[in-house]
Amino acid sequence: MSDLELVISAGRASLGDAWRAVRIGIAGGRIATLDAPASPGVPEVVLAADEVLLPGLVDTHVHVNEPGRTEWEGFDSATRAAAAGGVTTLLDMPLNSIPPTIDPDALDVKRAVAGPKARIDVGFWGGAVPSNLGRLRELHDRGVFGFKCFLSPSGVDEFPHLSTDELHRAQAELAAFDGLLIVHAEDPAVLDAHVDPDGGAAYARFVASRPPEAETTAIEHVIAGLRAHGGRAHILHVSSARTLPLIAAAKAEGLRLTAETCPHYLTLDAEHIADGATAFKCCPPIRDEANRDALWAGLVDGTLDLIVSDHSPATAELKLDPDGDFTRAWGGISGLQLGLAAVWTEAARRGLPLEFVIHRMSRATADFAGLADRGRIEVGARADLVAFAPDRAFVVDPERLAHKNRVSAYAGAELRGVVARTWLAGSPVDADAPPRGILVERPFPLVE
């Protein structure tokens, strides 16, 4: 073991469903052994007694917004916040950057901007919009992890949504080369039927304008496309528990459907959102406590596969409407840095173990993305690791977050669980050191 570059010693490390003491030896950025011997000259880090060692989280749903809307976030601030929250790999959504990632030239622009700034590893989703249908293979062959589409207006003009017919065309096209479609599933006809013409500050009226039927109807269209064309689809940011029977039945039928939910749907509820509190606006919306309980049940029984942040920031001017009008405020929650602590706080309250949370935010998300060497602590895996103090508490002060815009739905909340240190490929992520993240691509099979 003379080639080891670092040893990390922990009294408890998360190895899947088991915890054990480890002395992780790292060589070439990967885990060489879980039982490293004492090696003179090899630096060693010993975790504190109240810290456990976790695999780095893989967040497959992040809006970085650079270039074009870098004042909303950007790769420097996003990857700093990610590392501070225990995330070592993120996948960037194709919007709200300008240009959106809907063709190879736009992907080149995104990669050129991200590469010099990434403090953790970064990959990219492509977009499926009406204008690029029939040409999705071009982006697939460039290594994007799949294609995001909206079934209702996205909120930005440069990323239009797909009609139901266009959705099914995209599904047929992607099925031909086993590409993955990830779907913002809200049906525009249902939304149009529930438009609140007066808007205003009443949170209940905002929720009523985006009812559960918008999600269930859209998911029915996705499932119909899977039945007709085969292929794979993934439902993004499930907010309504009424969708769970649909998703479960599709899985039982053998359709290749997966689904995710997000920290804000698992930890916040409508009963505790004040009128005018537009920091809580997101689409689909945060619903009531009973719905939140049912989403947790969907995670426990496996209907929901992943927990991801759906980090969707904006400037304070866009997010905090001066009149508290939910119609005018930007919809999105900034949760990249706080997702692990928020979910663990709620999971612990419900009596769920830490390994339940870690699996759905690391190994499950890594496997979903095809990154089988991440999100786990085992020999051969990348040494992306996190020292986490699960019983330390802190109060969220937005001014101390690394997000570019210090607007948080968790402001003032007491959360449980502190990320003490993060290692990327065996080296600490240092806010004062040059960025060391790499740009990752979808793994290519030997024959495609």
Coordinates of N, CA and C in Angstrom, one line a residue, residues 248-338:
A248 N -46.7 3.6 -9.7 CA -46.5 2.2 -9.3 C -47.1 1.2 -10.3
A249 N -48.3 1.5 -10.8 CA -48.9 0.6 -11.8 C -48.1 0.4 -13.0
A250 N -47.5 1.6 -13.5 CA -46.7 1.5 -14.7 C -45.5 0.7 -14.5
K251 N -44.9 0.8 -13.3 CA -43.7 -0.1 -13.0 C -44.1 -1.5 -12.9
A252 N -45.3 -1.8 -12.3 CA -45.7 -3.2 -12.2 C -46.0 -3.8 -13.6
E253 N -46.4 -2.9 -14.5 CA -46.7 -3.4 -15.9 C -45.4 -3.7 -16.6
G254 N -44.3 -3.3 -16.1 CA -43.0 -3.5 -16.8 C -42.5 -2.3 -17.6
L255 N -43.2 -1.2 -17.5 CA -42.8 0.0 -18.3 C -41.5 0.5 -17.6
R256 N -40.7 1.1 -18.3 CA -39.4 1.6 -17.8 C -39.6 3.1 -17.4
L257 N -40.2 3.2 -16.2 CA -40.6 4.5 -15.7 C -39.9 4.6 -14.3
T258 N -39.3 5.8 -14.1 CA -38.8 6.1 -12.7 C -39.3 7.5 -12.3
A259 N -39.1 7.8 -11.1 CA -39.7 9.1 -10.6 C -38.8 9.6 -9.4
E260 N -38.9 10.9 -9.2 CA -38.1 11.6 -8.1 C -39.0 12.5 -7.4
T261 N -38.6 12.8 -6.2 CA -39.2 14.0 -5.5 C -38.0 14.8 -4.9
C262 N -38.4 15.8 -4.2 CA -37.4 16.8 -3.8 C -37.5 17.2 -2.3
P263 N -36.4 17.7 -1.7 CA -36.4 18.0 -0.3 C -37.6 18.9 0.1
H264 N -37.9 19.9 -0.7 CA -39.0 20.9 -0.3 C -40.3 20.2 -0.2
Y265 N -40.6 19.2 -1.1 CA -41.9 18.5 -1.0 C -41.9 17.5 0.2
L266 N -40.7 17.1 0.7 CA -40.7 16.2 1.8 C -40.6 16.9 3.2
T267 N -40.2 18.1 3.2 CA -40.0 18.8 4.5 C -40.8 20.0 4.8
L268 N -41.5 20.6 3.7 CA -42.3 21.7 3.9 C -43.8 21.4 3.6
D269 N -44.7 22.2 4.1 CA -46.1 21.9 3.8 C -46.9 23.2 3.7
A270 N -48.0 23.1 3.1 CA -48.8 24.3 2.8 C -49.4 24.9 4.1
E271 N -49.6 24.1 5.1 CA -50.2 24.7 6.3 C -49.3 25.6 7.0
H272 N -48.0 25.6 6.7 CA -47.0 26.4 7.4 C -46.4 27.5 6.4
I273 N -47.0 27.7 5.3 CA -46.6 28.7 4.3 C -47.5 29.9 4.4
A274 N -47.0 31.1 4.8 CA -47.8 32.2 5.0 C -48.2 32.8 3.6
D275 N -49.3 33.5 3.6 CA -49.7 34.3 2.4 C -48.6 35.3 2.1
G276 N -48.3 35.5 0.9 CA -47.3 36.4 0.5 C -45.9 35.9 0.6
A277 N -45.6 34.7 1.1 CA -44.3 34.2 1.3 C -43.8 33.5 0.0
T278 N -43.4 34.4 -1.0 CA -43.1 33.9 -2.3 C -41.8 33.1 -2.4
A279 N -41.0 33.1 -1.3 CA -39.8 32.3 -1.3 C -40.1 30.8 -1.4
F280 N -41.4 30.5 -1.1 CA -41.8 29.1 -1.1 C -42.5 28.7 -2.5
K281 N -42.5 29.6 -3.4 CA -43.2 29.3 -4.7 C -42.3 28.3 -5.5
C282 N -42.9 27.3 -6.0 CA -42.3 26.4 -6.9 C -43.4 25.7 -7.7
C283 N -43.1 25.2 -8.9 CA -44.1 24.6 -9.7 C -43.6 23.2 -10.2
P284 N -44.3 22.1 -9.8 CA -45.6 22.1 -9.1 C -45.4 22.5 -7.7
P285 N -46.5 22.9 -7.0 CA -46.3 23.5 -5.7 C -46.2 22.6 -4.5
I286 N -45.7 23.1 -3.4 CA -45.7 22.4 -2.1 C -47.1 22.3 -1.6
R287 N -47.5 21.1 -1.3 CA -48.9 20.8 -1.0 C -49.0 20.5 0.5
D288 N -50.1 19.9 1.0 CA -50.4 19.8 2.4 C -49.7 18.7 3.1
E289 N -49.8 18.7 4.5 CA -49.1 17.7 5.3 C -49.5 16.3 4.9
A290 N -50.7 16.0 4.7 CA -51.1 14.6 4.4 C -50.4 14.2 3.1
N291 N -50.4 15.1 2.1 CA -49.7 14.8 0.9 C -48.2 14.5 1.1
R292 N -47.6 15.3 2.0 CA -46.2 15.1 2.3 C -46.0 13.7 2.9
D293 N -46.8 13.3 3.8 CA -46.7 12.0 4.5 C -46.8 10.9 3.4
A294 N -47.7 11.1 2.4 CA -47.8 10.1 1.4 C -46.6 10.0 0.5
L295 N -46.0 11.1 0.2 CA -44.7 11.1 -0.5 C -43.6 10.3 0.2
W296 N -43.5 10.5 1.5 CA -42.6 9.6 2.2 C -42.9 8.2 2.1
A297 N -44.2 7.8 2.2 CA -44.6 6.4 2.0 C -44.2 5.9 0.6
G298 N -44.3 6.8 -0.4 CA -43.9 6.4 -1.7 C -42.4 6.2 -1.9
L299 N -41.6 6.9 -1.1 CA -40.2 6.6 -1.0 C -39.9 5.3 -0.3
V300 N -40.6 5.0 0.8 CA -40.4 3.8 1.5 C -40.7 2.6 0.7
D301 N -41.8 2.6 -0.1 CA -42.3 1.4 -0.8 C -41.6 1.3 -2.2
G302 N -40.8 2.3 -2.5 CA -40.0 2.2 -3.8 C -40.7 2.8 -5.0
T303 N -41.9 3.4 -4.8 CA -42.6 4.0 -6.0 C -41.8 5.2 -6.5
L304 N -41.3 6.0 -5.5 CA -40.4 7.1 -5.8 C -38.9 6.6 -5.7
D305 N -38.1 6.9 -6.7 CA -36.7 6.3 -6.7 C -35.7 7.2 -6.1
L306 N -35.8 8.5 -6.3 CA -34.7 9.4 -6.0 C -35.2 10.6 -5.2
I307 N -34.2 11.2 -4.5 CA -34.4 12.5 -3.9 C -33.3 13.4 -4.5
V308 N -33.7 14.5 -5.2 CA -32.8 15.5 -5.8 C -33.3 16.9 -5.5
S309 N -32.4 17.8 -5.7 CA -32.7 19.2 -5.1 C -33.7 20.0 -6.0
D310 N -33.7 19.8 -7.3 CA -34.4 20.7 -8.2 C -34.0 22.2 -7.8
H311 N -32.7 22.4 -7.6 CA -32.2 23.7 -7.2 C -32.6 24.7 -8.4
S312 N -33.4 25.6 -8.1 CA -33.9 26.6 -9.2 C -33.9 28.0 -8.6
P313 N -32.7 28.6 -8.6 CA -32.6 29.9 -8.0 C -33.0 31.1 -8.9
A314 N -33.1 32.2 -8.4 CA -33.4 33.5 -9.1 C -32.9 34.6 -8.2
T315 N -32.8 35.8 -8.8 CA -32.5 37.0 -8.0 C -33.6 37.3 -7.0
A316 N -33.2 37.9 -5.9 CA -34.2 38.3 -4.9 C -35.3 39.2 -5.5
E317 N -34.9 40.0 -6.5 CA -35.9 40.9 -7.1 C -37.0 40.1 -7.8
L318 N -36.6 39.0 -8.4 CA -37.6 38.1 -9.1 C -38.3 37.2 -8.2
K319 N -37.7 36.8 -7.1 CA -38.3 35.8 -6.2 C -39.2 36.4 -5.2
L320 N -38.8 37.5 -4.6 CA -39.5 38.1 -3.5 C -40.4 39.3 -4.0
D321 N -41.5 39.0 -4.5 CA -42.4 40.0 -5.1 C -42.8 41.0 -4.0
P322 N -42.7 42.3 -4.3 CA -42.9 43.3 -3.2 C -44.4 43.2 -2.7
D323 N -45.3 42.7 -3.4 CA -46.7 42.6 -2.9 C -47.0 41.2 -2.5
G324 N -46.0 40.3 -2.5 CA -46.2 38.9 -2.2 C -47.1 38.2 -3.2
D325 N -47.1 38.6 -4.4 CA -48.0 38.0 -5.4 C -47.4 36.8 -6.0
F326 N -48.0 35.6 -5.8 CA -47.5 34.4 -6.3 C -47.5 34.3 -7.8
T327 N -48.4 35.0 -8.4 CA -48.5 35.0 -9.9 C -47.2 35.6 -10.5
R328 N -46.7 36.7 -9.9 CA -45.6 37.4 -10.5 C -44.3 36.8 -10.1
A329 N -44.1 36.2 -8.9 CA -42.8 35.8 -8.4 C -42.3 34.6 -9.2
W330 N -41.0 34.5 -9.3 CA -40.4 33.4 -10.0 C -40.6 32.1 -9.1
G331 N -40.9 31.0 -9.8 CA -41.1 29.8 -9.1 C -39.9 28.9 -9.1
G332 N -39.4 28.6 -7.9 CA -38.2 27.7 -7.8 C -37.6 27.8 -6.4
I333 N -37.1 26.7 -5.9 CA -36.5 26.7 -4.5 C -35.0 26.5 -4.6
S334 N -34.3 27.3 -3.9 CA -32.8 27.2 -3.9 C -32.5 26.2 -2.7
G335 N -32.1 25.0 -3.1 CA -31.9 24.0 -2.0 C -30.7 23.2 -2.1
L336 N -29.8 23.5 -3.0 CA -28.6 22.7 -3.3 C -27.8 22.4 -2.1
Q337 N -27.5 23.5 -1.3 CA -26.6 23.3 -0.2 C -27.3 22.7 1.0
L338 N -28.6 22.8 1.1 CA -29.4 22.4 2.3 C -30.1 21.1 2.2

